Amino acid sequence: MQFTYMIRDPQMLRTFLQEQGYSKNTISAIKHNGALIVNGQAETVRKQLQNGDIVEVHLGYETASNNLIPFNKPLNILYEDAYLLIVSKKAFQNCAPSREHKHFSLAEQVLGYFKQSGQNIVPHIVTRIDRNTSGIVVIAKHGFLHHLMSNVHIDKTYLCVCYGELQSQGIIDAPIARDPASIITRQVNSNGKQAKTKYRCLDHKNNYSLCEVTLLTGRTHQIRVHLQHIGHPIVGDDLYGGEHSYFKHQLLRCFKISFIHPIYDQKIEIQDKYDAIENIFNMI
């Protein structure tokens, strides 16, 4: 992967790279497995740049962890360019391998897709969602892009089915912390980090509500914890009081995102048109 810049202010190459968002680790990786080219000549980070210089940054190739075992299964691709891949994930799949589910993760599925399509790329998950949550996941095609995306605000909107009849709309403002009795669950706790969730009830029937939910902060399990907190747990969420005799995963789906692309500086809006949650609600 390569980036080209024209210099407008005299400065050291290392300083310029830092201003462009290159981390120390990325710069170190470039020195060992990449190249810095100024006006067609290989240079070090100590090169003093002048106005009008053309800088080419050749990022080094990355090697996937041995824990990632690629497999071929068609992806639901919503968007792809030279830097990012955005897909829709089904429930019952981890974004990355875990102790309980070592293989067949989304990262391994994407790695299989990259290999099959001739792209020598290691996937970096930008927006993880829980194993049993479905919907949109953003993947960076290099660690440098992952670093840039970590500084990009991503608006995420979800659909869910929860128990009871919610009021038309509202904001849940309640801090979230780890549950001291568990290494997995979270809880509303006054000593936790600030967490805000905006919701809007789209429909309700038979003691169920279909809701559109927007994250105003990004805490682990935030939507699940907040809806349980107000007495409307998500259907199928047995971790947060939403057990259901038929649905064995939470009826929660990330169906819309938007952000400013870190390279193109353009707004990217993606919507997953597969409305599985809405279809399920209509059948209840």
CSV table of C-alpha atoms in Angstrom, one decimal:
chain,number,residue,atom,x,y,z
A,1,MET,CA,0.0,0.0,0.0
A,2,GLN,CA,1.4,3.4,-1.0
A,3,PHE,CA,0.7,7.0,-0.2
A,4,THR,CA,2.0,10.1,-2.0
A,5,TYR,CA,2.3,13.6,-0.6
A,6,MET,CA,3.6,17.0,-1.8
A,7,ILE,CA,5.5,19.0,0.9
A,8,ARG,CA,4.4,22.5,1.6
A,9,ASP,CA,6.4,23.3,4.7
A,10,PRO,CA,10.1,22.5,5.2
A,11,GLN,CA,10.5,20.0,8.0
A,12,MET,CA,12.1,16.7,8.9
A,13,LEU,CA,10.5,13.6,7.3
A,14,ARG,CA,9.9,12.0,10.7
A,15,THR,CA,7.9,15.1,11.9
A,16,PHE,CA,5.9,15.1,8.6
A,17,LEU,CA,5.0,11.5,9.0
A,18,GLN,CA,3.8,12.0,12.6
A,19,GLU,CA,1.7,14.9,11.5
A,20,GLN,CA,0.0,12.6,8.9
A,21,GLY,CA,-1.0,10.2,11.7
A,22,TYR,CA,1.8,7.6,11.3
A,23,SER,CA,2.4,6.0,14.7
A,24,LYS,CA,5.9,5.2,16.0
A,25,ASN,CA,5.2,1.5,15.4
A,26,THR,CA,4.1,2.1,11.8
A,27,ILE,CA,7.2,4.2,11.1
A,28,SER,CA,9.4,1.5,12.6
A,29,ALA,CA,7.6,-1.1,10.4
A,30,ILE,CA,8.2,1.0,7.3
A,31,LYS,CA,11.9,1.2,8.1
A,32,HIS,CA,12.1,-2.6,8.4
A,33,ASN,CA,9.7,-3.7,5.7
A,34,GLY,CA,8.7,-0.8,3.5
A,35,ALA,CA,10.2,2.4,2.0
A,36,LEU,CA,10.4,6.1,2.2
A,37,ILE,CA,11.0,7.7,-1.1
A,38,VAL,CA,11.7,11.5,-1.6
A,39,ASN,CA,11.8,12.7,-5.2
A,40,GLY,CA,12.5,9.2,-6.4
A,41,GLN,CA,15.3,8.5,-3.9
A,42,ALA,CA,15.2,6.2,-0.8
A,43,GLU,CA,15.6,8.2,2.4
A,44,THR,CA,15.5,7.8,6.1
A,45,VAL,CA,13.2,9.6,8.6
A,46,ARG,CA,16.0,12.1,9.2
A,47,LYS,CA,15.7,13.6,5.7
A,48,GLN,CA,15.1,17.3,5.7
A,49,LEU,CA,12.2,18.1,3.4
A,50,GLN,CA,11.8,21.2,1.3
A,51,ASN,CA,8.8,22.9,-0.3
A,52,GLY,CA,7.7,20.9,-3.4
A,53,ASP,CA,9.3,17.6,-2.5
A,54,ILE,CA,7.3,14.5,-3.4
A,55,VAL,CA,7.2,11.9,-0.6
A,56,GLU,CA,6.1,8.3,-1.3
A,57,VAL,CA,5.4,6.1,1.7
A,58,HIS,CA,5.4,2.4,1.0
A,59,LEU,CA,3.8,0.5,3.9
A,60,GLY,CA,5.4,-2.8,4.7
A,61,TYR,CA,3.6,-6.1,4.1
A,62,GLU,CA,1.9,-7.5,7.2
A,63,THR,CA,1.9,-11.2,8.2
A,64,ALA,CA,-1.3,-12.7,9.7
A,65,SER,CA,-1.1,-14.4,13.0
A,66,ASN,CA,-0.8,-18.1,13.0
A,67,ASN,CA,-4.0,-18.2,15.1
A,68,LEU,CA,-5.9,-17.0,12.0
A,69,ILE,CA,-6.9,-19.9,9.8
A,70,PRO,CA,-8.5,-18.5,6.6
A,71,PHE,CA,-11.6,-20.2,5.2
A,72,ASN,CA,-13.7,-19.5,2.1
A,73,LYS,CA,-17.3,-18.6,2.6
A,74,PRO,CA,-19.1,-15.8,0.7
A,75,LEU,CA,-19.1,-12.5,2.4
A,76,ASN,CA,-22.0,-10.0,2.4
A,77,ILE,CA,-19.9,-7.0,1.2
A,78,LEU,CA,-21.6,-3.6,1.5
A,79,TYR,CA,-18.6,-1.5,0.6
A,80,GLU,CA,-15.0,-1.9,-0.5
A,81,ASP,CA,-12.1,0.3,-1.6
A,82,ALA,CA,-8.3,0.2,-1.5
A,83,TYR,CA,-8.3,0.9,2.3
A,84,LEU,CA,-11.5,-0.4,3.9
A,85,LEU,CA,-13.9,-3.3,3.6
A,86,ILE,CA,-17.4,-3.1,5.1
A,87,VAL,CA,-19.4,-6.3,5.5
A,88,SER,CA,-22.6,-7.5,7.2
A,89,LYS,CA,-22.0,-10.3,9.8
A,90,LYS,CA,-24.6,-12.8,10.9
A,91,ALA,CA,-25.2,-13.8,14.5
A,92,PHE,CA,-23.4,-16.8,16.0
A,93,GLN,CA,-20.0,-15.6,14.6
A,94,ASN,CA,-17.1,-14.0,16.4
A,95,CYS,CA,-15.4,-11.0,14.9
A,96,ALA,CA,-12.1,-12.5,16.0
A,97,PRO,CA,-11.1,-15.8,17.5
A,98,SER,CA,-11.6,-16.3,21.2
A,99,ARG,CA,-10.8,-19.0,23.7
A,100,GLU,CA,-14.3,-20.5,23.4
A,101,HIS,CA,-14.5,-20.1,19.6
A,102,LYS,CA,-11.0,-20.4,18.1
A,103,HIS,CA,-11.9,-20.6,14.5
A,104,PHE,CA,-14.4,-19.6,11.8
A,105,SER,CA,-14.4,-16.0,12.9
A,106,LEU,CA,-15.2,-13.1,10.6
A,107,ALA,CA,-11.5,-12.1,10.6
A,108,GLU,CA,-10.6,-15.5,9.2
A,109,GLN,CA,-13.4,-15.4,6.7
A,110,VAL,CA,-12.2,-12.0,5.5
A,111,LEU,CA,-8.6,-13.3,5.3
A,112,GLY,CA,-9.9,-16.1,3.1
A,113,TYR,CA,-11.6,-13.6,0.9
A,114,PHE,CA,-8.4,-11.5,0.6
A,115,LYS,CA,-6.3,-14.5,-0.3
A,116,GLN,CA,-8.9,-15.8,-2.8
A,117,SER,CA,-9.1,-12.3,-4.5
A,118,GLY,CA,-5.3,-12.0,-4.7
A,119,GLN,CA,-5.0,-9.3,-2.0
A,120,ASN,CA,-2.0,-9.8,0.3
A,121,ILE,CA,-3.7,-8.1,3.2
A,122,VAL,CA,-4.2,-8.8,6.9
A,123,PRO,CA,-7.7,-7.7,8.1
A,124,HIS,CA,-8.0,-5.3,11.1
A,125,ILE,CA,-11.4,-5.1,12.7
A,126,VAL,CA,-12.4,-1.5,13.3
A,127,THR,CA,-15.9,-1.9,14.7
A,128,ARG,CA,-16.4,-5.1,16.6
A,129,ILE,CA,-19.9,-6.3,17.5
A,130,ASP,CA,-20.7,-9.2,19.8
A,131,ARG,CA,-20.8,-12.7,18.6
A,132,ASN,CA,-24.6,-12.9,18.8
A,133,THR,CA,-25.2,-9.4,17.4
A,134,SER,CA,-25.6,-9.1,13.7
A,135,GLY,CA,-25.0,-6.4,11.2
A,136,ILE,CA,-22.3,-4.0,9.9
A,137,VAL,CA,-18.6,-4.4,10.6
A,138,VAL,CA,-15.8,-2.1,9.4
A,139,ILE,CA,-12.5,-3.7,8.5
A,140,ALA,CA,-9.2,-1.8,7.7
A,141,LYS,CA,-6.8,-3.3,5.2
A,142,HIS,CA,-3.7,-2.3,7.1
A,143,GLY,CA,-2.6,-1.5,10.6
A,144,PHE,CA,-2.0,2.1,9.6
A,145,LEU,CA,-5.6,2.5,8.3
A,146,HIS,CA,-6.8,0.9,11.6
A,147,HIS,CA,-4.9,3.5,13.5
A,148,LEU,CA,-6.4,6.3,11.4
A,149,MET,CA,-9.9,4.9,11.8
A,150,SER,CA,-9.4,4.8,15.6
A,151,ASN,CA,-9.5,8.6,15.5
A,152,VAL,CA,-12.6,8.8,13.2
A,153,HIS,CA,-16.1,9.2,14.8
A,154,ILE,CA,-18.4,6.5,13.5
A,155,ASP,CA,-22.2,7.0,13.9
A,156,LYS,CA,-23.8,3.6,14.4
A,157,THR,CA,-27.5,2.9,14.4
A,158,TYR,CA,-29.1,-0.4,15.5
A,159,LEU,CA,-32.4,-2.2,15.2
A,160,CYS,CA,-33.6,-4.3,18.1
A,161,VAL,CA,-36.7,-6.1,19.4
A,162,CYS,CA,-37.1,-5.7,23.2
A,163,TYR,CA,-39.7,-6.8,25.8
A,164,GLY,CA,-42.5,-4.5,26.7
A,165,GLU,CA,-43.9,-1.3,25.2
A,166,LEU,CA,-41.4,1.5,25.2
A,167,GLN,CA,-42.4,5.2,25.1
A,168,SER,CA,-42.0,6.8,21.8
A,169,GLN,CA,-38.3,8.0,22.3
A,170,GLY,CA,-35.8,8.9,24.8
A,171,ILE,CA,-32.1,9.0,25.9
A,172,ILE,CA,-30.7,6.5,28.5
A,173,ASP,CA,-28.0,8.3,30.4
A,174,ALA,CA,-26.5,5.8,32.8
A,175,PRO,CA,-22.8,5.0,33.6
A,176,ILE,CA,-21.6,1.5,32.8
A,177,ALA,CA,-18.9,-0.5,34.6
A,178,ARG,CA,-17.7,-4.1,34.8
A,179,ASP,CA,-19.8,-6.4,36.9
A,180,PRO,CA,-17.5,-7.3,39.8
A,181,ALA,CA,-19.0,-10.8,39.8
A,182,SER,CA,-18.2,-11.5,36.2
A,183,ILE,CA,-15.4,-11.1,33.6
A,184,ILE,CA,-17.9,-10.8,30.8
A,185,THR,CA,-21.0,-8.8,31.9
A,186,ARG,CA,-21.4,-5.1,32.5
A,187,GLN,CA,-23.8,-3.2,34.7
A,188,VAL,CA,-25.1,0.3,35.4
A,189,ASN,CA,-22.9,1.6,38.2
A,190,SER,CA,-22.4,5.2,39.4
A,191,ASN,CA,-18.7,4.5,39.4
A,192,GLY,CA,-18.7,3.5,35.8
A,193,LYS,CA,-17.9,5.4,32.6
A,194,GLN,CA,-20.5,7.8,31.1
A,195,ALA,CA,-22.8,6.1,28.6
A,196,LYS,CA,-25.6,7.5,26.6
A,197,THR,CA,-28.0,5.6,24.3
A,198,LYS,CA,-30.7,7.2,22.2
A,199,TYR,CA,-33.7,5.1,21.2
A,200,ARG,CA,-36.9,5.5,19.2
A,201,CYS,CA,-39.8,3.1,19.2
A,202,LEU,CA,-40.8,2.3,15.7
A,203,ASP,CA,-43.7,-0.2,16.5
A,204,HIS,CA,-45.0,-2.4,19.3
A,205,LYS,CA,-47.3,-5.3,19.6
A,206,ASN,CA,-47.9,-8.4,21.8
A,207,ASN,CA,-45.7,-6.9,24.5
A,208,TYR,CA,-42.7,-6.5,22.2
A,209,SER,CA,-41.2,-3.2,20.8
A,210,LEU,CA,-39.2,-2.7,17.6
A,211,CYS,CA,-36.7,0.1,18.2
A,212,GLU,CA,-34.1,2.1,16.4
A,213,VAL,CA,-31.1,2.7,18.7
A,214,THR,CA,-28.2,5.1,18.3
A,215,LEU,CA,-25.0,4.9,20.3
A,216,LEU,CA,-23.9,8.3,21.7
A,217,THR,CA,-21.0,6.7,23.5
A,218,GLY,CA,-19.3,3.3,22.8
A,219,ARG,CA,-19.2,1.1,25.9
A,220,THR,CA,-19.1,-2.7,25.9
A,221,HIS,CA,-22.6,-4.2,25.7
A,222,GLN,CA,-24.0,-0.7,26.1
A,223,ILE,CA,-27.3,-1.1,24.3
A,224,ARG,CA,-28.0,-4.5,26.0
A,225,VAL,CA,-27.1,-3.1,29.5
A,226,HIS,CA,-29.1,0.1,29.0
A,227,LEU,CA,-32.3,-1.6,27.8
A,228,GLN,CA,-32.1,-4.1,30.6
A,229,HIS,CA,-31.6,-1.1,33.0
A,230,ILE,CA,-34.9,0.5,32.0
A,231,GLY,CA,-36.8,-2.8,32.2
A,232,HIS,CA,-36.9,-3.6,28.5
A,233,PRO,CA,-34.2,-6.3,27.8
A,234,ILE,CA,-33.5,-7.3,24.3
A,235,VAL,CA,-35.4,-10.5,23.2
A,236,GLY,CA,-33.0,-13.5,23.2
A,237,ASP,CA,-30.4,-11.8,25.3
A,238,ASP,CA,-29.9,-14.4,28.1
A,239,LEU,CA,-26.9,-12.5,29.4
A,240,TYR,CA,-29.0,-9.5,30.3
A,241,GLY,CA,-32.4,-10.8,31.2
A,242,GLY,CA,-33.9,-11.3,27.8
A,243,GLU,CA,-34.2,-15.1,27.7
A,244,HIS,CA,-36.6,-16.5,25.1
A,245,SER,CA,-37.8,-20.0,24.4
A,246,TYR,CA,-37.2,-19.7,20.6
A,247,PHE,CA,-34.6,-17.0,20.0
A,248,LYS,CA,-31.2,-18.0,21.2
A,249,HIS,CA,-29.4,-14.8,20.4
A,250,GLN,CA,-30.2,-11.2,21.1
A,251,LEU,CA,-32.4,-9.6,18.4
A,252,LEU,CA,-30.0,-6.7,17.8
A,253,ARG,CA,-28.5,-5.6,14.5
A,254,CYS,CA,-26.2,-2.8,13.5
A,255,PHE,CA,-27.9,-1.7,10.3
A,256,LYS,CA,-26.5,1.8,9.5
A,257,ILE,CA,-23.2,3.6,9.9
A,258,SER,CA,-21.7,6.8,8.7
A,259,PHE,CA,-18.2,8.4,9.0
A,260,ILE,CA,-15.7,10.6,7.2
A,261,HIS,CA,-13.3,8.5,5.2
A,262,PRO,CA,-9.7,9.1,6.6
A,263,ILE,CA,-8.1,9.1,3.1
A,264,TYR,CA,-10.8,10.4,0.8
A,265,ASP,CA,-12.2,13.0,3.3
A,266,GLN,CA,-15.7,12.2,2.1
A,267,LYS,CA,-18.7,11.1,4.1
A,268,ILE,CA,-19.4,7.4,3.8
A,269,GLU,CA,-22.9,6.2,4.6
A,270,ILE,CA,-23.7,2.5,4.6
A,271,GLN,CA,-27.0,0.8,5.3
A,272,ASP,CA,-27.6,-2.9,5.5
A,273,LYS,CA,-30.8,-3.4,3.6
A,274,TYR,CA,-31.2,-6.9,4.9
A,275,ASP,CA,-33.8,-6.1,7.7
A,276,ALA,CA,-33.7,-9.4,9.5
A,277,ILE,CA,-34.8,-7.9,12.8
A,278,GLU,CA,-37.7,-6.1,11.3
A,279,ASN,CA,-38.8,-9.3,9.5
A,280,ILE,CA,-38.6,-11.2,12.8
A,281,PHE,CA,-40.7,-8.6,14.6
A,282,ASN,CA,-43.4,-8.7,11.9
A,283,MET,CA,-43.6,-12.5,12.5
A,284,ILE,CA,-43.9,-12.3,16.2
